[in-house]
């Protein structure tokens, strides 16, 4: 075993190949002389491989499963582009110059279909494909410089009408030479040709040349997205001759020129792979004057390019070379986050990962590749030597790695590793001297996770670095969090530059959590074992103990009322507000136990607490059996109001702090919270007096008073928390009756007080908003008593125009599922993975299903809504309407997918069954004709008449609109739909309705305006 050379310290990252794709290509038969891979693309979900035989193989990256094969008779696949914001679409260019766009229909589990074939570049060589980042639009560039855009429409009706539209494909521009690369970001299209780069504003149709100097050859250009949090504007980098790059602002102005020629004189870094041992030659070469054929944004701060010699990754803003490695004969590279997929000239594909050195070594250790891990560690020992590397690759891990090596065959390697460990131990003072330093302190305690907590006056003198190192070393000795750290590493992309800080945060996430817990000095003792097998289980035990103590202390507060010996302190930490209760006289466990026993004996038993409520509940249930009460709204409300007062009286004895696992508020804030009766009455009385004094004020002043009152009502809710669990144990029979009455109160809007309205213009607004606030507070306070299925329907029917009530109800459901294993698992993975988990874990009839789907919608947006069709009828369209009430157009996407999921002949009857109540038809129709539709100026002239041939325009939801129009309805409904279609220029539907309403003359007149006599044929004949 030869001595391993040491790479200079400046190199912190490496390219590694952990999974050779040769077996995959062999299985796809893409490794033969007759058939080989010709193009490549990648997205979050797919690896797309085009072949010389015209086939497109789509492989799911998770598990490397071959999912789809799409064939093309138009020739070999020359270019592929996956839609990055919607994995269901992919664009393919063939050797004949045709561009085919596929809709994969994976969410609906249907067959893939061609939704558009463009012959705009037929007979030419398509050299670049690029997707819009926001809408379904594909940009195409060819070898003669022509750039076009294909705007897609997935509606079958629109596809049929597309042939009549004059310009289905828009020509963006024609540049002076072959298009080398296309890139798109935030409304700007970047075009790089053989001579220069161009910037196009596709919305305003403006074009700029970037720079004044031309070039000759293949040079790429790419966008460099800015960080929104830092308010940075995106940049552009354009390749220039002689290993240079222009840095350009978003307006196309050249800011500076970066020179990398001399920086590239350093030796190449080895690629870490399983086939060979990494080698490094210290010999400094000559400077490299290179042409960069394409530029790709990779990771967070880096730009990647390649030549026939190797791969180069730059940090352009700092004018640094992160690394360059020899990878021969590259034809093309596709990038997703920190993953690189390289297509070679011989048709082979390699999969590389850009990783920090320490992460690379960790992965090798986890895979049991001991020799390769040790050689990599010694080769990059200067990177391991720095603080970040020491936190990840601790001495204990390196000792374990050394113990796995064979001394007979790896003697030199073991010696080098021992030298590295000896160098690290003195630096890691917290590891080498932790026990001696601990013994010198006055006192210390050992937490359940194994962390030493020092308690003395010198604690503040310890440096932050040593403190972090101590915690990191102690945790990593037994590698308790190994699985958690591994999981984070696999899921989170490695960020090259600027990744030091982020990796520090990742590696210490669990350490920081436990350290915070340990630093909280609690006024009670919890017996902790020296080291438990699972820190997460132990932390759960600590959490339960703390919750138990808080409950006992709260009962004591409720019994003692305002004891001078108790004080409450609220401290914010991080993003949460943790509640600590200091009981000053309680300093010894014996005294605490004595006090607890005394106070518990003074508390009434739980049966006594519920005695009055039980009686009141029985009376109310008996009265509800009387038809004179049950069918008389006024009497029914009085019975419920009387019972509700007893319910409030019973549960007012209980402090609601600590109700929610996620929401924590202090006892003081709960004590200061006013009862609904008193707060609303006081606010309204005050505003009434003010109105009497200012009776001469105008309507605007009254409206302002109403708004201020509503804001006052809203304030107490901000400190409110959900009562998702009963504060006391309730018998099943009583619980059932309480649920019935509480839900009935919600359905009839019977709350703790009635709103007394002031007189004036602002009465209705004040009443409505106050009722919303009362409902929200009622939901929070008595959530644990509600029948959730009935409550959901009540919220939808009673408060359709009060989204805050729905949001409050959903928040309560989220609280209930927040600690469930399913909720925790669903925080990881892509949308299909989470949907599969949801289908397998949550019963379809569970009222909690809507909480999980709401979380998916927050994460994935419209894609999640489309996928909810699989949960019908457990989740209804009315539920989805409430979920996306802030963006109603997304509901159209769901409704369209839901209707299309049924066979063609069943769609009308199915849609009709969804229209409950009937008034939804007009709402949905108005929504469908108002979104993703041609502008009204294109369909209606100044006099309100149809423009010629405007009935051929594409409407995204035309099929849904026609279904709504053709359903049976009364005369008044049909007339209203006719007016909607005419005002928005949807002439196909308008003509159908005119014929149904026997308006043949009107239909004929509009056909003349449309200038299409073919409409007179067949069913449309007037």
Coordinates of N, CA and C in Angstrom, one line a residue, residues 801-874:
X801 N -68.7 32.3 3.6 CA -68.0 33.5 3.2 C -67.1 34.0 4.4
X802 N -66.8 33.1 5.3 CA -66.0 33.4 6.5 C -64.8 32.5 6.5
X803 N -63.8 32.7 5.7 CA -62.6 31.7 5.6 C -61.9 31.6 6.9
X804 N -62.0 32.6 7.8 CA -61.2 32.5 9.1 C -61.8 31.4 9.9
X805 N -63.1 31.1 9.8 CA -63.7 30.0 10.6 C -63.2 28.7 10.1
X806 N -63.1 28.5 8.8 CA -62.6 27.3 8.2 C -61.1 27.1 8.6
X807 N -60.3 28.2 8.5 CA -58.9 28.1 8.8 C -58.7 27.7 10.3
X808 N -59.6 28.2 11.2 CA -59.5 27.8 12.6 C -59.8 26.4 12.8
X809 N -60.8 25.9 12.1 CA -61.2 24.5 12.2 C -60.0 23.6 11.7
X810 N -59.4 23.9 10.6 CA -58.3 23.1 10.1 C -57.1 23.2 11.0
X811 N -56.8 24.3 11.6 CA -55.7 24.4 12.5 C -55.9 23.5 13.7
X812 N -57.2 23.4 14.2 CA -57.5 22.4 15.2 C -57.2 21.0 14.8
X813 N -57.6 20.6 13.6 CA -57.3 19.3 13.1 C -55.8 19.0 13.0
X814 N -55.1 20.1 12.6 CA -53.6 19.9 12.5 C -53.0 19.7 13.8
X815 N -53.5 20.4 14.9 CA -53.0 20.2 16.2 C -53.2 18.7 16.6
X816 N -54.3 18.1 16.3 CA -54.6 16.8 16.7 C -53.7 15.8 16.0
X817 N -53.2 16.1 14.8 CA -52.4 15.1 14.1 C -50.9 15.4 14.2
X818 N -50.6 16.6 14.8 CA -49.2 17.0 14.8 C -48.2 16.1 15.4
X819 N -48.7 15.3 16.4 CA -47.8 14.4 17.1 C -47.9 12.9 16.6
X820 N -48.7 12.7 15.6 CA -48.9 11.3 15.1 C -47.7 10.9 14.3
X821 N -47.4 9.6 14.3 CA -46.3 9.1 13.4 C -46.5 9.4 12.0
X822 N -47.7 9.3 11.5 CA -48.0 9.6 10.1 C -47.6 11.0 9.7
X823 N -47.9 12.0 10.6 CA -47.6 13.4 10.3 C -46.1 13.6 10.3
X824 N -45.4 12.9 11.1 CA -43.9 13.1 11.2 C -43.3 12.5 9.9
X825 N -43.8 11.3 9.5 CA -43.3 10.7 8.3 C -43.6 11.5 7.0
X826 N -44.7 12.2 7.0 CA -45.2 12.9 5.8 C -44.4 14.2 5.7
X827 N -43.5 14.6 6.6 CA -42.7 15.8 6.4 C -41.5 15.5 5.4
X828 N -41.4 14.2 5.1 CA -40.3 13.9 4.2 C -40.8 13.3 2.9
X829 N -40.0 13.4 1.8 CA -40.3 12.8 0.5 C -41.1 13.7 -0.4
X830 N -41.3 13.2 -1.7 CA -42.0 14.0 -2.7 C -43.5 13.8 -2.5
X831 N -44.2 14.4 -3.4 CA -45.7 14.3 -3.3 C -46.2 12.9 -3.5
X832 N -45.8 12.1 -4.5 CA -46.3 10.7 -4.6 C -46.0 9.9 -3.4
X833 N -44.8 10.0 -2.8 CA -44.5 9.3 -1.6 C -45.4 9.6 -0.5
X834 N -45.7 10.9 -0.3 CA -46.5 11.3 0.8 C -48.0 10.8 0.6
X835 N -48.4 10.9 -0.7 CA -49.8 10.4 -1.0 C -49.9 8.9 -0.7
X836 N -48.9 8.2 -1.1 CA -49.0 6.7 -0.8 C -49.0 6.5 0.7
X837 N -48.2 7.2 1.4 CA -48.2 7.0 2.9 C -49.6 7.4 3.5
X838 N -50.2 8.5 2.9 CA -51.5 8.9 3.4 C -52.6 7.8 3.1
X839 N -52.5 7.3 1.9 CA -53.5 6.2 1.6 C -53.3 5.0 2.5
X840 N -52.1 4.7 2.8 CA -51.9 3.4 3.6 C -52.1 3.6 5.1
X841 N -52.0 4.9 5.6 CA -52.0 5.1 7.0 C -53.3 5.7 7.6
X842 N -54.0 6.5 6.8 CA -55.2 7.2 7.3 C -56.4 6.6 6.7
X843 N -57.4 6.2 7.5 CA -58.7 5.7 6.9 C -59.4 6.8 6.1
X844 N -60.0 6.4 5.0 CA -60.6 7.4 4.2 C -61.8 8.0 4.8
X845 N -62.4 7.4 5.8 CA -63.6 8.0 6.5 C -63.2 8.8 7.7
X846 N -61.9 9.0 7.9 CA -61.4 9.7 9.1 C -61.6 11.2 8.9
X847 N -62.1 12.0 9.8 CA -62.2 13.4 9.7 C -60.9 14.1 9.7
X848 N -59.8 13.4 10.1 CA -58.5 14.0 10.1 C -57.8 14.0 8.8
X849 N -58.4 13.3 7.8 CA -57.8 13.2 6.5 C -57.7 14.6 5.9
X850 N -58.6 15.5 6.1 CA -58.5 16.8 5.5 C -57.4 17.6 6.1
X851 N -57.0 17.3 7.3 CA -55.8 18.0 7.9 C -54.5 17.6 7.2
X852 N -54.4 16.4 6.9 CA -53.2 15.9 6.2 C -53.1 16.5 4.8
X853 N -54.3 16.5 4.1 CA -54.3 17.1 2.7 C -54.1 18.6 2.7
X854 N -54.5 19.3 3.8 CA -54.3 20.7 3.9 C -52.8 20.9 4.0
X855 N -52.1 20.1 4.7 CA -50.6 20.2 4.8 C -49.9 20.0 3.5
X856 N -50.5 19.0 2.7 CA -49.9 18.7 1.4 C -50.1 19.9 0.5
X857 N -51.3 20.5 0.6 CA -51.6 21.7 -0.3 C -50.6 22.9 0.0
X858 N -50.4 23.1 1.3 CA -49.4 24.1 1.7 C -48.1 23.9 1.1
X859 N -47.7 22.6 1.0 CA -46.4 22.3 0.6 C -46.2 22.3 -1.0
X860 N -47.2 21.7 -1.7 CA -47.1 21.4 -3.1 C -48.1 22.2 -4.0
X861 N -49.0 22.9 -3.4 CA -49.9 23.8 -4.1 C -50.8 23.0 -5.1
X862 N -50.9 23.5 -6.3 CA -51.9 23.0 -7.2 C -51.7 21.5 -7.5
X863 N -50.5 21.0 -7.6 CA -50.2 19.6 -7.8 C -50.9 18.7 -6.8
X864 N -50.8 19.2 -5.5 CA -51.5 18.4 -4.4 C -53.0 18.4 -4.6
X865 N -53.6 19.6 -5.1 CA -55.0 19.6 -5.3 C -55.5 18.6 -6.3
X866 N -54.7 18.6 -7.4 CA -55.1 17.6 -8.5 C -55.1 16.2 -8.0
X867 N -54.2 15.9 -7.1 CA -54.0 14.5 -6.6 C -55.1 14.1 -5.6
X868 N -55.9 15.1 -5.1 CA -56.9 14.8 -4.1 C -58.1 14.1 -4.7
X869 N -58.1 14.0 -6.0 CA -59.3 13.2 -6.7 C -59.3 11.8 -6.2
X870 N -58.2 11.2 -5.8 CA -58.1 9.8 -5.4 C -58.9 9.7 -4.0
X871 N -59.1 10.7 -3.3 CA -59.7 10.6 -2.0 C -61.2 10.9 -2.1
X872 N -61.8 11.2 -3.3 CA -63.2 11.4 -3.4 C -63.9 10.1 -3.1
X873 N -65.1 10.0 -2.4 CA -65.8 11.1 -1.9 C -65.5 11.5 -0.4
X874 N -64.4 10.9 0.1 CA -64.0 11.3 1.5 C -63.7 12.8 1.6

